[in-house]
A tleap script that builds the chain and sets N, CA, C and O, in Angstrom:
source leaprc.protein.ff14SB
mol = sequence {
  NMET HIE LEU ARG HIE ASP PRO ALA ALA PRO
  ALA ALA PRO THR ILE ASP PHE ASP ARG PHE
  LEU ASP VAL ASP ILE ARG ILE GLY THR ILE
  LEU THR ALA GLU VAL PHE ALA GLN ALA ARG
  LYS PRO ALA TYR ILE LEU THR ILE ASP PHE
  GLY PRO THR ILE GLY VAL ARG LYS SER SER
  ALA GLN ILE THR GLU HIE TYR ALA PRO ASP
  ASP LEU PRO GLY ARG GLN VAL ALA ALA VAL
  VAL ASN PHE PRO PRO ARG GLN ILE GLY PRO
  LEU MET SER GLU VAL LEU THR LEU GLY PHE
  PRO ASP ALA GLU GLY LYS VAL VAL LEU PHE
  HIE PRO SER THR PRO VAL PRO ASN GLY GLY
  ARG LEU CPHE
}
set mol.1.N position { 101.487 88.495 95.749 }
set mol.1.CA position { 101.898 88.061 97.757 }
set mol.1.C position { 101.036 87.601 97.816 }
set mol.1.O position { 100.104 88.131 97.212 }
set mol.2.N position { 100.836 86.631 98.389 }
set mol.2.CA position { 99.555 85.700 100.207 }
set mol.2.C position { 99.749 86.138 100.694 }
set mol.2.O position { 100.861 86.666 100.691 }
set mol.3.N position { 98.606 86.402 101.832 }
set mol.3.CA position { 98.633 87.661 103.165 }
set mol.3.C position { 97.493 86.074 103.311 }
set mol.3.O position { 96.587 85.528 102.680 }
set mol.4.N position { 98.528 85.826 104.939 }
set mol.4.CA position { 97.854 84.701 105.708 }
set mol.4.C position { 96.824 85.027 106.059 }
set mol.4.O position { 97.517 85.930 106.527 }
set mol.5.N position { 95.704 85.267 106.367 }
set mol.5.CA position { 94.368 85.303 107.251 }
set mol.5.C position { 94.694 84.306 108.612 }
set mol.5.O position { 93.600 84.185 109.163 }
set mol.6.N position { 95.404 83.776 109.154 }
set mol.6.CA position { 94.860 82.024 109.131 }
set mol.6.C position { 95.844 82.450 111.311 }
set mol.6.O position { 97.002 82.751 111.598 }
set mol.7.N position { 94.979 82.298 111.934 }
set mol.7.CA position { 96.140 83.308 113.909 }
set mol.7.C position { 97.045 81.901 114.008 }
set mol.7.O position { 98.076 81.576 114.597 }
set mol.8.N position { 96.179 81.304 113.189 }
set mol.8.CA position { 97.743 79.715 113.605 }
set mol.8.C position { 98.404 80.014 112.862 }
set mol.8.O position { 99.539 79.629 113.143 }
set mol.9.N position { 98.341 80.782 111.551 }
set mol.9.CA position { 100.396 80.541 110.948 }
set mol.9.C position { 101.304 80.714 111.617 }
set mol.9.O position { 101.367 80.956 112.823 }
set mol.10.N position { 101.893 80.625 111.038 }
set mol.10.CA position { 103.555 80.833 111.744 }
set mol.10.C position { 103.654 82.396 110.889 }
set mol.10.O position { 103.058 82.929 109.953 }
set mol.11.N position { 105.015 82.821 112.022 }
set mol.11.CA position { 105.372 84.474 112.364 }
set mol.11.C position { 106.230 84.197 110.939 }
set mol.11.O position { 106.247 83.054 110.483 }
set mol.12.N position { 106.606 84.777 110.579 }
set mol.12.CA position { 106.765 85.393 109.375 }
set mol.12.C position { 108.185 85.364 110.295 }
set mol.12.O position { 108.452 85.538 111.483 }
set mol.13.N position { 109.142 84.958 108.738 }
set mol.13.CA position { 110.579 85.223 108.901 }
set mol.13.C position { 111.437 86.568 109.657 }
set mol.13.O position { 111.644 87.592 109.005 }
set mol.14.N position { 111.835 86.450 110.890 }
set mol.14.CA position { 113.059 87.521 111.266 }
set mol.14.C position { 113.128 88.693 110.269 }
set mol.14.O position { 113.604 88.285 109.209 }
set mol.15.N position { 112.859 89.856 110.235 }
set mol.15.CA position { 113.886 90.889 108.951 }
set mol.15.C position { 114.048 91.712 109.961 }
set mol.15.O position { 113.374 91.709 110.991 }
set mol.16.N position { 115.256 92.691 109.605 }
set mol.16.CA position { 115.650 93.620 110.433 }
set mol.16.C position { 115.418 95.229 110.297 }
set mol.16.O position { 115.290 95.811 109.220 }
set mol.17.N position { 115.386 95.858 111.622 }
set mol.17.CA position { 114.722 96.870 111.830 }
set mol.17.C position { 114.374 97.998 110.569 }
set mol.17.O position { 113.493 98.858 110.604 }
set mol.18.N position { 115.673 97.631 109.057 }
set mol.18.CA position { 115.856 98.470 108.411 }
set mol.18.C position { 114.681 98.461 107.670 }
set mol.18.O position { 113.714 99.220 107.596 }
set mol.19.N position { 115.035 97.306 107.083 }
set mol.19.CA position { 113.684 96.182 107.032 }
set mol.19.C position { 112.290 97.187 107.087 }
set mol.19.O position { 111.931 98.083 106.323 }
set mol.20.N position { 111.646 96.616 108.379 }
set mol.20.CA position { 110.570 97.040 108.715 }
set mol.20.C position { 109.990 99.249 108.206 }
set mol.20.O position { 109.059 99.920 107.760 }
set mol.21.N position { 111.078 99.336 108.614 }
set mol.21.CA position { 110.900 100.859 108.230 }
set mol.21.C position { 110.722 101.368 106.036 }
set mol.21.O position { 110.330 102.347 105.401 }
set mol.22.N position { 111.243 100.107 105.730 }
set mol.22.CA position { 110.490 100.290 104.150 }
set mol.22.C position { 109.239 100.351 103.707 }
set mol.22.O position { 108.806 100.821 102.656 }
set mol.23.N position { 108.701 99.844 104.584 }
set mol.23.CA position { 107.147 100.470 105.200 }
set mol.23.C position { 106.879 101.045 105.457 }
set mol.23.O position { 106.860 101.289 106.663 }
set mol.24.N position { 106.269 102.047 104.271 }
set mol.24.CA position { 105.617 102.685 104.997 }
set mol.24.C position { 103.739 103.188 105.680 }
set mol.24.O position { 102.795 103.572 104.991 }
set mol.25.N position { 103.770 103.026 106.882 }
set mol.25.CA position { 102.288 102.558 107.326 }
set mol.25.C position { 101.739 104.257 107.671 }
set mol.25.O position { 101.924 104.677 108.814 }
set mol.26.N position { 101.247 104.931 106.905 }
set mol.26.CA position { 100.308 105.907 107.697 }
set mol.26.C position { 98.698 106.289 108.619 }
set mol.26.O position { 98.076 105.244 108.812 }
set mol.27.N position { 98.231 107.098 108.982 }
set mol.27.CA position { 97.704 107.124 109.441 }
set mol.27.C position { 95.910 108.419 108.054 }
set mol.27.O position { 96.140 109.521 107.555 }
set mol.28.N position { 94.867 107.840 107.960 }
set mol.28.CA position { 94.363 108.666 106.800 }
set mol.28.C position { 92.667 108.376 107.552 }
set mol.28.O position { 92.181 107.546 108.321 }
set mol.29.N position { 92.168 109.638 106.776 }
set mol.29.CA position { 91.239 109.867 107.918 }
set mol.29.C position { 90.143 109.915 105.627 }
set mol.29.O position { 90.467 110.570 104.636 }
set mol.30.N position { 88.626 108.604 105.888 }
set mol.30.CA position { 88.517 108.211 104.919 }
set mol.30.C position { 87.222 109.242 104.688 }
set mol.30.O position { 86.378 109.640 105.491 }
set mol.31.N position { 87.424 109.536 103.148 }
set mol.31.CA position { 86.486 110.609 102.279 }
set mol.31.C position { 85.577 110.600 102.899 }
set mol.31.O position { 85.012 111.032 103.903 }
set mol.32.N position { 85.482 109.334 101.168 }
set mol.32.CA position { 83.986 108.760 100.670 }
set mol.32.C position { 84.190 107.573 100.470 }
set mol.32.O position { 85.139 107.113 99.834 }
set mol.33.N position { 83.081 106.801 101.137 }
set mol.33.CA position { 82.870 105.091 100.545 }
set mol.33.C position { 82.152 104.531 99.356 }
set mol.33.O position { 81.705 105.656 99.132 }
set mol.34.N position { 81.613 103.782 98.348 }
set mol.34.CA position { 81.166 103.488 97.981 }
set mol.34.C position { 81.425 101.630 97.332 }
set mol.34.O position { 82.472 100.982 97.339 }
set mol.35.N position { 80.448 101.334 96.980 }
set mol.35.CA position { 80.484 99.722 96.370 }
set mol.35.C position { 81.404 100.447 95.415 }
set mol.35.O position { 81.687 101.605 95.109 }
set mol.36.N position { 81.841 98.815 94.990 }
set mol.36.CA position { 83.031 98.783 93.728 }
set mol.36.C position { 82.118 97.431 93.120 }
set mol.36.O position { 82.214 96.205 93.165 }
set mol.37.N position { 81.353 98.260 92.636 }
set mol.37.CA position { 80.011 96.787 91.772 }
set mol.37.C position { 80.901 96.392 90.609 }
set mol.37.O position { 80.142 96.014 89.717 }
set mol.38.N position { 82.546 96.281 90.086 }
set mol.38.CA position { 82.962 95.599 88.874 }
set mol.38.C position { 83.624 94.495 89.497 }
set mol.38.O position { 84.018 93.577 88.777 }
set mol.39.N position { 83.849 94.443 91.061 }
set mol.39.CA position { 84.811 93.962 91.481 }
set mol.39.C position { 84.478 92.995 92.164 }
set mol.39.O position { 83.736 93.154 93.134 }
set mol.40.N position { 85.133 91.315 91.673 }
set mol.40.CA position { 85.265 90.064 91.519 }
set mol.40.C position { 84.428 89.829 93.296 }
set mol.40.O position { 83.330 89.335 93.550 }
set mol.41.N position { 85.163 90.234 93.962 }
set mol.41.CA position { 84.477 89.893 95.762 }
set mol.41.C position { 84.058 91.367 95.839 }
set mol.41.O position { 84.506 92.339 95.232 }
set mol.42.N position { 82.560 91.222 97.230 }
set mol.42.CA position { 82.412 92.687 97.517 }
set mol.42.C position { 83.487 92.901 98.542 }
set mol.42.O position { 84.032 92.204 99.398 }
set mol.43.N position { 83.585 94.267 98.075 }
set mol.43.CA position { 84.743 95.555 97.896 }
set mol.43.C position { 83.273 96.952 98.019 }
set mol.43.O position { 82.049 97.076 97.971 }
set mol.44.N position { 84.551 97.724 98.200 }
set mol.44.CA position { 84.227 98.850 99.128 }
set mol.44.C position { 85.761 99.936 97.444 }
set mol.44.O position { 86.651 99.406 96.779 }
set mol.45.N position { 85.356 101.210 97.467 }
set mol.45.CA position { 86.357 102.094 97.324 }
set mol.45.C position { 86.467 103.367 97.663 }
set mol.45.O position { 85.834 104.380 97.367 }
set mol.46.N position { 87.664 103.073 98.543 }
set mol.46.CA position { 87.785 104.293 99.326 }
set mol.46.C position { 88.961 105.266 99.082 }
set mol.46.O position { 90.027 105.238 98.465 }
set mol.47.N position { 88.124 106.329 100.019 }
set mol.47.CA position { 89.202 108.042 99.327 }
set mol.47.C position { 89.631 108.616 100.176 }
set mol.47.O position { 89.100 109.681 100.490 }
set mol.48.N position { 90.800 108.111 100.903 }
set mol.48.CA position { 91.524 108.359 101.780 }
set mol.48.C position { 92.689 109.351 101.860 }
set mol.48.O position { 93.692 109.236 101.154 }
set mol.49.N position { 92.450 110.647 103.042 }
set mol.49.CA position { 93.200 111.906 103.442 }
set mol.49.C position { 94.576 111.370 104.273 }
set mol.49.O position { 94.352 110.875 105.378 }
set mol.50.N position { 95.952 111.435 103.829 }
set mol.50.CA position { 96.711 111.083 104.166 }
set mol.50.C position { 97.271 112.358 104.868 }
set mol.50.O position { 97.410 112.390 106.091 }
set mol.51.N position { 97.557 113.304 104.138 }
set mol.51.CA position { 97.346 115.129 104.759 }
set mol.51.C position { 98.619 115.479 103.867 }
set mol.51.O position { 99.508 114.879 103.263 }
set mol.52.N position { 98.219 116.759 104.117 }
set mol.52.CA position { 99.434 117.526 102.677 }
set mol.52.C position { 101.162 116.454 102.243 }
set mol.52.O position { 101.721 116.659 101.166 }
set mol.53.N position { 101.451 115.930 102.755 }
set mol.53.CA position { 102.178 115.044 103.389 }
set mol.53.C position { 102.087 114.078 101.229 }
set mol.53.O position { 102.245 114.563 100.108 }
set mol.54.N position { 101.904 113.264 101.513 }
set mol.54.CA position { 101.150 111.616 100.331 }
set mol.54.C position { 99.384 112.201 100.227 }
set mol.54.O position { 98.627 111.339 99.779 }
set mol.55.N position { 98.822 113.345 100.542 }
set mol.55.CA position { 97.928 113.238 99.881 }
set mol.55.C position { 96.373 112.690 99.673 }
set mol.55.O position { 95.786 112.023 100.525 }
set mol.56.N position { 95.872 113.039 98.541 }
set mol.56.CA position { 94.419 112.337 99.165 }
set mol.56.C position { 94.624 110.348 98.045 }
set mol.56.O position { 94.965 110.345 96.862 }
set mol.57.N position { 94.482 109.731 98.411 }
set mol.57.CA position { 94.732 108.547 98.058 }
set mol.57.C position { 94.023 107.501 97.454 }
set mol.57.O position { 94.875 106.653 97.718 }
set mol.58.N position { 92.857 106.639 96.649 }
set mol.58.CA position { 92.117 105.357 96.313 }
set mol.58.C position { 92.699 104.228 96.958 }
set mol.58.O position { 93.909 104.153 97.169 }
set mol.59.N position { 91.468 102.904 97.439 }
set mol.59.CA position { 92.147 102.044 98.221 }
set mol.59.C position { 90.875 101.282 98.031 }
set mol.59.O position { 89.751 101.591 98.428 }
set mol.60.N position { 91.292 100.116 97.282 }
set mol.60.CA position { 89.607 98.973 97.352 }
set mol.60.C position { 89.758 98.005 97.887 }
set mol.60.O position { 90.337 96.982 97.521 }
set mol.61.N position { 89.058 98.339 99.141 }
set mol.61.CA position { 89.056 97.360 100.415 }
set mol.61.C position { 87.821 96.428 100.573 }
set mol.61.O position { 86.671 96.867 100.548 }
set mol.62.N position { 88.113 95.186 100.727 }
set mol.62.CA position { 86.380 93.782 101.111 }
set mol.62.C position { 86.663 94.164 102.215 }
set mol.62.O position { 87.830 93.828 102.416 }
set mol.63.N position { 86.187 94.780 103.223 }
set mol.63.CA position { 85.635 95.412 103.783 }
set mol.63.C position { 84.048 95.605 104.590 }
set mol.63.O position { 83.488 96.195 105.514 }
set mol.64.N position { 83.901 94.951 103.841 }
set mol.64.CA position { 81.522 94.278 103.442 }
set mol.64.C position { 81.019 94.080 104.465 }
set mol.64.O position { 79.997 94.685 104.789 }
set mol.65.N position { 81.605 93.175 105.249 }
set mol.65.CA position { 80.796 92.658 106.351 }
set mol.65.C position { 80.793 93.075 107.678 }
set mol.65.O position { 80.127 92.621 108.608 }
set mol.66.N position { 81.798 94.205 107.678 }
set mol.66.CA position { 81.433 95.309 109.451 }
set mol.66.C position { 80.790 95.885 108.778 }
set mol.66.O position { 79.586 95.727 108.979 }
set mol.67.N position { 81.251 96.988 107.469 }
set mol.67.CA position { 80.988 98.515 108.041 }
set mol.67.C position { 79.709 98.185 106.517 }
set mol.67.O position { 79.352 97.120 106.013 }
set mol.68.N position { 79.254 99.920 106.122 }
set mol.68.CA position { 78.583 99.993 105.590 }
set mol.68.C position { 79.015 100.949 104.895 }
set mol.68.O position { 79.763 101.597 105.626 }
set mol.69.N position { 78.938 101.634 103.374 }
set mol.69.CA position { 79.940 102.619 102.817 }
set mol.69.C position { 79.328 104.434 103.693 }
set mol.69.O position { 79.920 105.503 103.836 }
set mol.70.N position { 77.678 103.884 104.149 }
set mol.70.CA position { 77.820 105.601 104.988 }
set mol.70.C position { 78.531 105.585 106.633 }
set mol.70.O position { 78.836 106.542 107.346 }
set mol.71.N position { 78.603 104.655 106.794 }
set mol.71.CA position { 79.515 104.997 108.054 }
set mol.71.C position { 81.286 105.120 109.005 }
set mol.71.O position { 81.835 105.161 110.107 }
set mol.72.N position { 81.620 105.137 106.554 }
set mol.72.CA position { 83.286 104.848 107.189 }
set mol.72.C position { 83.551 106.580 107.128 }
set mol.72.O position { 83.836 107.031 108.237 }
set mol.73.N position { 83.503 107.594 106.029 }
set mol.73.CA position { 83.831 108.285 106.148 }
set mol.73.C position { 83.662 108.846 107.517 }
set mol.73.O position { 82.706 108.571 108.242 }
set mol.74.N position { 85.224 110.126 108.026 }
set mol.74.CA position { 85.572 110.192 109.334 }
set mol.74.C position { 86.085 109.400 109.967 }
set mol.74.O position { 86.556 109.749 111.049 }
set mol.75.N position { 86.207 107.809 109.468 }
set mol.75.CA position { 86.659 107.083 110.112 }
set mol.75.C position { 88.679 106.996 109.821 }
set mol.75.O position { 89.209 106.907 108.714 }
set mol.76.N position { 89.394 107.056 111.133 }
set mol.76.CA position { 90.470 106.751 110.626 }
set mol.76.C position { 91.598 105.645 110.242 }
set mol.76.O position { 92.024 104.860 111.089 }
set mol.77.N position { 91.968 105.648 109.125 }
set mol.77.CA position { 92.150 103.426 108.982 }
set mol.77.C position { 93.815 103.458 108.681 }
set mol.77.O position { 94.386 104.426 108.179 }
set mol.78.N position { 94.255 102.620 108.954 }
set mol.78.CA position { 96.469 103.132 108.511 }
set mol.78.C position { 96.291 102.226 107.527 }
set mol.78.O position { 95.474 101.309 107.611 }
set mol.79.N position { 97.353 102.510 106.132 }
set mol.79.CA position { 97.637 102.042 105.302 }
set mol.79.C position { 99.292 101.909 105.285 }
set mol.79.O position { 100.104 102.344 106.102 }
set mol.80.N position { 99.526 101.064 103.921 }
set mol.80.CA position { 100.680 100.999 103.264 }
set mol.80.C position { 100.784 102.014 102.383 }
set mol.80.O position { 100.012 101.709 101.475 }
set mol.81.N position { 101.408 103.279 102.069 }
set mol.81.CA position { 101.221 103.522 101.249 }
set mol.81.C position { 102.719 103.887 100.089 }
set mol.81.O position { 102.833 104.769 99.238 }
set mol.82.N position { 103.418 103.107 100.396 }
set mol.82.CA position { 104.076 102.773 99.471 }
set mol.82.C position { 104.276 101.229 98.629 }
set mol.82.O position { 105.267 100.580 98.293 }
set mol.83.N position { 103.091 101.070 98.518 }
set mol.83.CA position { 103.381 99.867 97.743 }
set mol.83.C position { 103.370 100.556 95.641 }
set mol.83.O position { 103.287 101.678 95.141 }
set mol.84.N position { 103.457 99.603 95.247 }
set mol.84.CA position { 102.773 100.249 93.827 }
set mol.84.C position { 101.764 100.191 93.726 }
set mol.84.O position { 101.229 99.231 94.280 }
set mol.85.N position { 101.159 100.865 93.203 }
set mol.85.CA position { 99.494 100.465 92.450 }
set mol.85.C position { 99.325 100.140 91.991 }
set mol.85.O position { 99.476 100.050 90.773 }
set mol.86.N position { 98.802 99.667 92.846 }
set mol.86.CA position { 97.569 98.069 91.907 }
set mol.86.C position { 95.974 98.384 90.690 }
set mol.86.O position { 95.039 99.133 90.974 }
set mol.87.N position { 96.096 97.634 89.500 }
set mol.87.CA position { 94.966 97.884 88.649 }
set mol.87.C position { 94.295 96.689 89.170 }
set mol.87.O position { 94.931 95.636 89.220 }
set mol.88.N position { 92.595 96.762 89.719 }
set mol.88.CA position { 91.892 96.446 90.092 }
set mol.88.C position { 90.467 96.576 89.312 }
set mol.88.O position { 89.547 97.295 89.699 }
set mol.89.N position { 90.448 95.922 88.380 }
set mol.89.CA position { 89.159 95.996 87.666 }
set mol.89.C position { 89.296 97.543 86.880 }
set mol.89.O position { 90.293 97.888 86.247 }
set mol.90.N position { 88.431 98.129 87.017 }
set mol.90.CA position { 88.443 99.592 86.528 }
set mol.90.C position { 89.685 100.919 87.718 }
set mol.90.O position { 90.502 101.738 87.298 }
set mol.91.N position { 89.406 100.683 88.789 }
set mol.91.CA position { 90.297 101.236 90.002 }
set mol.91.C position { 91.683 100.656 89.767 }
set mol.91.O position { 92.031 99.524 89.433 }
set mol.92.N position { 92.215 101.509 89.978 }
set mol.92.CA position { 94.121 101.728 90.171 }
set mol.92.C position { 94.024 102.570 91.956 }
set mol.92.O position { 93.947 103.731 92.357 }
set mol.93.N position { 94.101 100.755 92.808 }
set mol.93.CA position { 94.185 100.863 94.038 }
set mol.93.C position { 95.757 101.717 94.584 }
set mol.93.O position { 96.750 101.061 94.271 }
set mol.94.N position { 95.972 102.638 95.101 }
set mol.94.CA position { 97.246 103.515 95.567 }
set mol.94.C position { 97.835 103.510 96.487 }
set mol.94.O position { 98.977 103.898 96.736 }
set mol.95.N position { 96.433 102.675 97.565 }
set mol.95.CA position { 97.189 102.108 98.786 }
set mol.95.C position { 96.803 101.056 99.929 }
set mol.95.O position { 95.600 100.967 100.178 }
set mol.96.N position { 97.609 100.321 100.588 }
set mol.96.CA position { 96.630 99.105 101.003 }
set mol.96.C position { 96.060 99.205 102.412 }
set mol.96.O position { 96.752 99.026 103.413 }
set mol.97.N position { 94.820 99.488 102.438 }
set mol.97.CA position { 94.466 99.358 104.345 }
set mol.97.C position { 94.581 98.186 104.338 }
set mol.97.O position { 94.357 97.131 103.745 }
set mol.98.N position { 95.258 98.960 105.691 }
set mol.98.CA position { 94.995 97.380 106.526 }
set mol.98.C position { 94.257 97.090 108.124 }
set mol.98.O position { 94.332 97.983 108.968 }
set mol.99.N position { 93.637 95.934 108.404 }
set mol.99.CA position { 92.913 95.318 108.512 }
set mol.99.C position { 93.014 94.171 109.147 }
set mol.99.O position { 93.612 93.360 108.440 }
set mol.100.N position { 92.692 93.730 110.183 }
set mol.100.CA position { 92.946 92.212 111.058 }
set mol.100.C position { 91.641 91.272 110.455 }
set mol.100.O position { 90.684 91.561 109.736 }
set mol.101.N position { 91.946 90.410 110.901 }
set mol.101.CA position { 90.466 88.845 110.649 }
set mol.101.C position { 90.079 88.665 111.937 }
set mol.101.O position { 90.660 88.356 112.978 }
set mol.102.N position { 88.284 89.089 111.440 }
set mol.102.CA position { 88.269 88.120 113.004 }
set mol.102.C position { 88.251 86.783 112.900 }
set mol.102.O position { 88.910 86.053 112.161 }
set mol.103.N position { 87.205 86.452 113.935 }
set mol.103.CA position { 86.639 84.539 113.727 }
set mol.103.C position { 86.571 84.028 112.343 }
set mol.103.O position { 87.237 83.120 111.847 }
set mol.104.N position { 85.911 84.556 111.952 }
set mol.104.CA position { 85.272 84.225 110.727 }
set mol.104.C position { 86.355 84.460 109.623 }
set mol.104.O position { 85.928 83.945 108.589 }
set mol.105.N position { 87.788 85.124 109.385 }
set mol.105.CA position { 88.560 85.596 108.661 }
set mol.105.C position { 87.699 87.123 108.050 }
set mol.105.O position { 88.488 87.969 107.627 }
set mol.106.N position { 86.458 87.444 107.992 }
set mol.106.CA position { 86.124 89.140 108.052 }
set mol.106.C position { 87.296 89.322 108.466 }
set mol.106.O position { 88.043 88.676 109.200 }
set mol.107.N position { 87.444 91.041 107.475 }
set mol.107.CA position { 88.441 91.960 107.632 }
set mol.107.C position { 88.140 93.154 109.035 }
set mol.107.O position { 86.997 93.522 108.769 }
set mol.108.N position { 88.452 93.722 110.006 }
set mol.108.CA position { 88.390 94.686 111.104 }
set mol.108.C position { 89.625 95.891 110.709 }
set mol.108.O position { 90.791 96.241 110.898 }
set mol.109.N position { 88.662 96.117 110.187 }
set mol.109.CA position { 90.170 98.142 110.347 }
set mol.109.C position { 90.832 97.276 111.293 }
set mol.109.O position { 90.523 96.469 112.170 }
set mol.110.N position { 91.972 97.817 110.710 }
set mol.110.CA position { 93.365 98.807 111.580 }
set mol.110.C position { 93.163 100.391 111.600 }
set mol.110.O position { 92.926 101.241 110.741 }
set mol.111.N position { 93.402 100.393 113.221 }
set mol.111.CA position { 92.667 102.252 113.201 }
set mol.111.C position { 93.134 102.680 114.865 }
set mol.111.O position { 93.223 101.902 115.815 }
set mol.112.N position { 93.338 103.873 114.857 }
set mol.112.CA position { 93.557 104.200 115.891 }
set mol.112.C position { 92.738 103.964 116.938 }
set mol.112.O position { 91.618 103.672 116.521 }
set mol.113.N position { 92.831 103.964 118.511 }
set mol.113.CA position { 92.197 104.334 120.144 }
set mol.113.C position { 91.472 105.729 119.895 }
set mol.113.O position { 90.252 105.891 119.938 }
set mol.114.N position { 92.895 107.198 119.493 }
set mol.114.CA position { 91.871 107.909 119.935 }
set mol.114.C position { 92.256 108.935 118.369 }
set mol.114.O position { 93.012 108.461 117.521 }
set mol.115.N position { 92.013 109.472 118.299 }
set mol.115.CA position { 92.207 110.128 116.888 }
set mol.115.C position { 93.675 110.951 116.186 }
set mol.115.O position { 93.965 111.734 117.091 }
set mol.116.N position { 94.091 111.034 115.736 }
set mol.116.CA position { 96.045 111.739 115.176 }
set mol.116.C position { 96.167 111.889 113.636 }
set mol.116.O position { 96.016 111.228 112.609 }
set mol.117.N position { 96.508 113.075 114.035 }
set mol.117.CA position { 96.668 113.608 112.745 }
set mol.117.C position { 97.016 112.690 111.312 }
set mol.117.O position { 97.755 111.710 111.411 }
set mol.118.N position { 96.460 113.062 110.052 }
set mol.118.CA position { 96.044 112.246 109.120 }
set mol.118.C position { 98.326 112.838 108.664 }
set mol.118.O position { 98.988 113.847 108.905 }
set mol.119.N position { 98.635 111.471 107.958 }
set mol.119.CA position { 99.833 111.423 107.730 }
set mol.119.C position { 100.470 110.506 108.376 }
set mol.119.O position { 100.954 109.498 107.860 }
set mol.120.N position { 100.533 111.014 110.384 }
set mol.120.CA position { 100.954 110.376 110.420 }
set mol.120.C position { 101.409 108.947 110.308 }
set mol.120.O position { 100.521 108.109 110.155 }
set mol.121.N position { 103.181 108.373 110.383 }
set mol.121.CA position { 103.967 107.369 110.414 }
set mol.121.C position { 104.044 106.437 111.007 }
set mol.121.O position { 105.085 106.649 111.629 }
set mol.122.N position { 103.646 105.335 111.359 }
set mol.122.CA position { 103.619 104.168 111.936 }
set mol.122.C position { 105.172 104.192 112.742 }
set mol.122.O position { 106.022 104.355 111.866 }
set mol.123.N position { 105.703 104.105 113.864 }
set mol.123.CA position { 106.637 103.717 114.408 }
set mol.123.C position { 107.173 102.925 115.306 }
set mol.123.O position { 108.390 102.931 115.487 }
savepdb mol mol.pdb
quit
């Protein structure tokens, strides 16, 4: 899967609403963040609590430009929770943590402006 980080990239093709509903995007709270030393590109291993239905999951996130590991626990983030797990070096990344590129293409996490219950689904 190739993600387009260029804000000038054309919009993706139109899909119907049922296809959108297939993507399960949930909110979770970061429990821990540690440097992912074995990653090819600078990244952190995030442990995220998505509430009782989804549970605690791990994610590799290339967010080192804007965030220090000590600043991440307690922060809520959005993630796709229904992609198949993906092996990234020694880590099995279980969710795709979501963000947007800043002006230089560095990741800024996508999160709610007000705290919401863990496990809430985007609609």
